[in-house]
XYZ file of N, CA and C in Angstrom:
333
model
N -15.502 -0.510 20.490
C -15.666 -1.143 19.202
C -17.101 -1.659 19.090
N -17.629 -1.557 17.910
C -18.976 -2.028 17.642
C -19.054 -3.535 17.864
N -20.096 -3.989 18.538
C -20.281 -5.416 18.818
C -20.820 -6.107 17.566
N -19.967 -6.873 16.904
C -20.351 -7.541 15.659
C -21.263 -8.740 15.882
N -21.518 -9.079 17.134
C -22.429 -10.184 17.417
C -23.836 -9.695 17.721
N -24.044 -8.395 17.638
C -25.359 -7.813 17.917
C -25.859 -7.073 16.680
N -26.727 -7.739 15.937
C -27.251 -7.157 14.706
C -27.992 -5.856 14.919
N -28.649 -5.692 16.054
C -29.403 -4.465 16.339
C -28.459 -3.272 16.438
N -27.324 -3.463 17.076
C -26.344 -2.377 17.209
C -25.799 -1.998 15.832
N -25.526 -2.997 15.018
C -25.033 -2.730 13.660
C -26.101 -2.012 12.851
N -27.331 -2.491 12.937
C -28.436 -1.841 12.238
C -28.545 -0.372 12.658
N -28.511 -0.114 13.962
C -28.641 1.257 14.460
C -27.562 2.164 13.879
N -26.333 1.665 13.811
C -25.241 2.487 13.270
C -25.443 2.728 11.775
N -25.816 1.690 11.040
C -26.054 1.833 9.597
C -27.189 2.819 9.351
N -28.261 2.667 10.097
C -29.409 3.566 9.930
C -29.024 5.007 10.250
N -28.274 5.205 11.331
C -27.856 6.561 11.719
C -26.981 7.179 10.631
N -26.036 6.405 10.103
C -25.141 6.929 9.071
C -25.916 7.247 7.782
N -26.902 6.437 7.469
C -27.729 6.705 6.284
C -28.517 7.998 6.490
N -29.128 8.140 7.644
C -29.922 9.342 7.927
C -29.056 10.595 7.938
N -27.820 10.483 8.425
C -26.893 11.621 8.411
C -26.622 12.100 6.985
N -26.747 11.196 6.033
C -26.526 11.535 4.626
C -27.828 11.868 3.898
N -28.933 11.828 4.643
C -30.228 12.127 4.054
C -30.795 10.981 3.232
N -30.332 9.758 3.514
C -30.789 8.587 2.778
C -31.749 7.754 3.618
N -32.699 7.140 2.962
C -33.526 6.133 3.613
C -32.775 4.803 3.529
N -33.241 3.829 4.285
C -32.622 2.506 4.180
C -32.846 1.926 2.782
N -33.962 2.255 2.171
C -34.221 1.797 0.801
C -33.166 2.364 -0.145
N -32.876 3.658 -0.019
C -31.862 4.271 -0.882
C -30.490 3.647 -0.640
N -30.156 3.416 0.624
C -28.882 2.776 0.948
C -28.833 1.372 0.358
N -29.922 0.643 0.470
C -29.929 -0.729 -0.047
C -29.681 -0.744 -1.547
N -30.243 0.209 -2.269
C -30.028 0.295 -3.721
C -28.566 0.627 -4.028
N -28.004 1.572 -3.287
C -26.608 1.968 -3.509
C -25.648 0.818 -3.209
N -25.992 0.001 -2.200
C -25.116 -1.084 -1.756
C -25.415 -2.416 -2.450
N -26.513 -2.455 -3.181
C -26.876 -3.714 -3.832
C -27.358 -4.768 -2.858
N -27.964 -4.327 -1.764
C -28.504 -5.229 -0.747
C -30.011 -5.037 -0.648
N -30.676 -5.998 -0.074
C -32.112 -5.847 0.140
C -32.357 -5.154 1.486
N -33.442 -4.432 1.573
C -33.795 -3.824 2.864
C -34.094 -4.910 3.885
N -34.515 -6.069 3.406
C -34.780 -7.194 4.302
C -33.532 -7.566 5.093
N -32.371 -7.447 4.453
C -31.112 -7.742 5.162
C -30.971 -6.844 6.377
N -31.194 -5.552 6.185
C -31.061 -4.607 7.298
C -32.035 -4.948 8.430
N -33.276 -5.219 8.070
C -34.282 -5.494 9.091
C -34.039 -6.832 9.784
N -33.413 -7.770 9.086
C -33.043 -9.037 9.726
C -31.984 -8.800 10.803
N -31.070 -7.860 10.530
C -30.070 -7.518 11.548
C -30.754 -6.871 12.743
N -31.660 -5.928 12.439
C -32.359 -5.218 13.516
C -33.127 -6.185 14.405
N -33.786 -7.157 13.776
C -34.621 -8.108 14.511
C -33.829 -9.300 15.046
N -32.494 -9.227 14.888
C -31.571 -10.250 15.387
C -31.837 -11.632 14.790
N -32.283 -11.629 13.539
C -32.495 -12.893 12.833
C -31.234 -13.323 12.091
N -30.373 -12.363 11.818
C -29.109 -12.668 11.144
C -28.102 -11.572 11.468
N -26.862 -11.829 11.099
C -25.785 -10.856 11.263
C -25.192 -10.546 9.894
N -24.707 -9.332 9.703
C -24.090 -9.017 8.410
C -22.756 -9.733 8.257
N -22.454 -10.121 7.051
C -21.149 -10.709 6.766
C -20.148 -9.577 6.595
N -18.882 -9.895 6.718
C -17.849 -8.881 6.528
C -17.911 -8.285 5.114
N -18.091 -9.110 4.069
C -18.204 -8.510 2.732
C -19.371 -7.518 2.609
N -20.485 -7.802 3.270
C -21.610 -6.852 3.226
C -21.268 -5.566 3.964
N -20.613 -5.697 5.112
C -20.206 -4.495 5.837
C -19.213 -3.678 5.018
N -18.322 -4.367 4.310
C -17.345 -3.659 3.478
C -18.041 -2.875 2.364
N -19.075 -3.469 1.753
C -19.832 -2.774 0.703
C -20.531 -1.549 1.282
N -21.136 -1.712 2.440
C -21.831 -0.593 3.081
C -20.838 0.520 3.405
N -19.685 0.155 3.940
C -18.668 1.158 4.254
C -18.188 1.865 2.991
N -18.048 1.129 1.915
C -17.640 1.740 0.648
C -18.676 2.762 0.189
N -19.949 2.412 0.312
C -21.021 3.339 -0.058
C -20.976 4.584 0.828
N -20.716 4.387 2.112
C -20.631 5.517 3.038
C -19.333 6.306 2.876
N -18.351 5.709 2.226
C -17.066 6.391 2.053
C -16.212 6.375 3.297
N -16.352 5.311 4.099
C -15.550 5.169 5.311
C -14.859 3.817 5.288
N -13.767 3.709 6.021
C -13.105 2.409 6.132
C -13.892 1.549 7.118
N -13.684 0.264 7.037
C -14.344 -0.650 7.965
C -13.926 -0.328 9.401
N -12.694 0.118 9.570
C -12.204 0.476 10.903
C -12.955 1.687 11.438
N -13.142 2.708 10.601
C -13.904 3.884 11.028
C -15.325 3.501 11.400
N -15.892 2.544 10.666
C -17.254 2.100 10.960
C -17.315 1.384 12.305
N -16.349 0.513 12.555
C -16.390 -0.321 13.752
C -15.996 0.407 15.034
N -15.124 1.403 14.905
C -14.637 2.109 16.084
C -15.292 3.473 16.195
N -15.521 3.901 17.422
C -15.981 5.280 17.581
C -14.768 6.197 17.581
N -14.989 7.473 17.565
C -13.896 8.439 17.450
C -12.826 8.292 18.508
N -13.215 8.065 19.766
C -12.241 7.934 20.852
C -11.368 6.703 20.669
N -11.991 5.590 20.268
C -11.224 4.365 20.067
C -10.266 4.515 18.894
N -10.735 5.164 17.837
C -9.905 5.346 16.653
C -8.689 6.205 16.983
N -8.874 7.211 17.818
C -7.775 8.092 18.188
C -6.723 7.345 19.000
N -7.119 6.298 19.717
C -6.167 5.589 20.564
C -5.342 4.554 19.788
N -5.684 4.276 18.535
C -4.891 3.357 17.733
C -3.638 4.056 17.220
N -2.554 3.318 17.192
C -1.341 3.865 16.593
C -1.493 3.839 15.074
N -0.642 4.570 14.390
C -0.673 4.570 12.925
C -0.416 3.167 12.391
N 0.480 2.451 13.039
C 0.785 1.078 12.615
C -0.454 0.182 12.749
N -1.199 0.328 13.856
C -2.406 -0.464 14.052
C -3.474 -0.106 13.018
N -3.629 1.175 12.742
C -4.608 1.596 11.722
C -4.255 1.023 10.361
N -2.974 1.098 10.000
C -2.527 0.570 8.706
C -2.784 -0.929 8.635
N -2.448 -1.636 9.705
C -2.662 -3.077 9.747
C -4.136 -3.418 9.568
N -5.003 -2.733 10.268
C -6.438 -2.999 10.166
C -6.986 -2.618 8.790
N -6.524 -1.514 8.238
C -6.961 -1.123 6.897
C -6.540 -2.162 5.863
N -5.305 -2.624 5.958
C -4.810 -3.630 5.013
C -5.550 -4.955 5.188
N -5.818 -5.331 6.415
C -6.557 -6.558 6.685
C -7.942 -6.507 6.032
N -8.541 -5.339 6.047
C -9.865 -5.176 5.451
C -9.888 -5.333 3.941
N -8.735 -5.269 3.287
C -8.692 -5.397 1.830
C -8.517 -6.847 1.377
N -8.274 -7.752 2.327
C -8.028 -9.151 1.992
C -9.330 -9.933 1.877
N -9.260 -11.046 1.168
C -10.413 -11.942 1.077
C -10.590 -12.648 2.417
N -11.721 -13.277 2.584
C -12.007 -13.990 3.822
C -10.969 -15.069 4.088
N -10.606 -15.817 3.070
C -9.612 -16.885 3.270
C -8.235 -16.303 3.596
N -7.894 -15.171 3.004
C -6.615 -14.528 3.308
C -6.595 -14.026 4.748
N -7.711 -13.438 5.201
C -7.790 -12.968 6.586
C -7.643 -14.131 7.559
N -8.295 -15.253 7.256
C -8.176 -16.429 8.121
C -6.731 -16.914 8.178
N -6.058 -16.900 7.039
C -4.654 -17.328 7.000
C -3.785 -16.409 7.860
N -4.026 -15.108 7.795
C -3.272 -14.146 8.607
C -3.542 -14.380 10.093
N -4.789 -14.594 10.445
C -5.141 -14.846 11.847
C -4.450 -16.111 12.342
N -4.462 -17.162 11.515
C -3.780 -18.406 11.900
C -2.281 -18.193 12.046
N -1.700 -17.389 11.182
C -0.272 -17.077 11.266
C 0.041 -16.340 12.572
N -0.784 -15.389 12.923
C -0.587 -14.650 14.176
C -0.682 -15.596 15.366
N -1.672 -16.487 15.342
C -1.808 -17.453 16.438
C -0.573 -18.350 16.531
N -0.052 -18.733 15.388
C 1.143 -19.565 15.348
C 2.356 -18.823 15.927
N 2.489 -17.528 15.568
C 3.558 -16.712 16.145
C 3.447 -16.679 17.667
N 2.240 -16.507 18.175
C 2.027 -16.427 19.619
C 2.369 -17.736 20.323
N 2.051 -18.855 19.667
C 2.354 -20.166 20.248
C 3.857 -20.418 20.319
N 4.584 -19.888 19.366
C 6.032 -20.172 19.304
C 6.860 -19.228 20.177
N 6.230 -18.298 20.856
C 6.964 -17.363 21.732
C 7.463 -18.018 22.970
């Protein structure tokens, strides 16, 4: 899984995916409604992308957030139920995701 705490790794993947489509980072930034400065801040480890920004980038690329975060081998090892769960989680707002995470933690505590 992609390390979400390392902006350089995220930048490298975004840049690679843009280049695979024949896009510059400037073109990607226009399509995603982001500044190129955001990308370079990730590369230089000055900031990390937010989940909403990653979701916009994935939408522009036409991939799910799960496909972006996992490489092919990791994605193949997920069950259909796990993929569905992760895809659905990606459609929720930040506060909804936090509520789901808290609910899961609560389930684990009550076992």
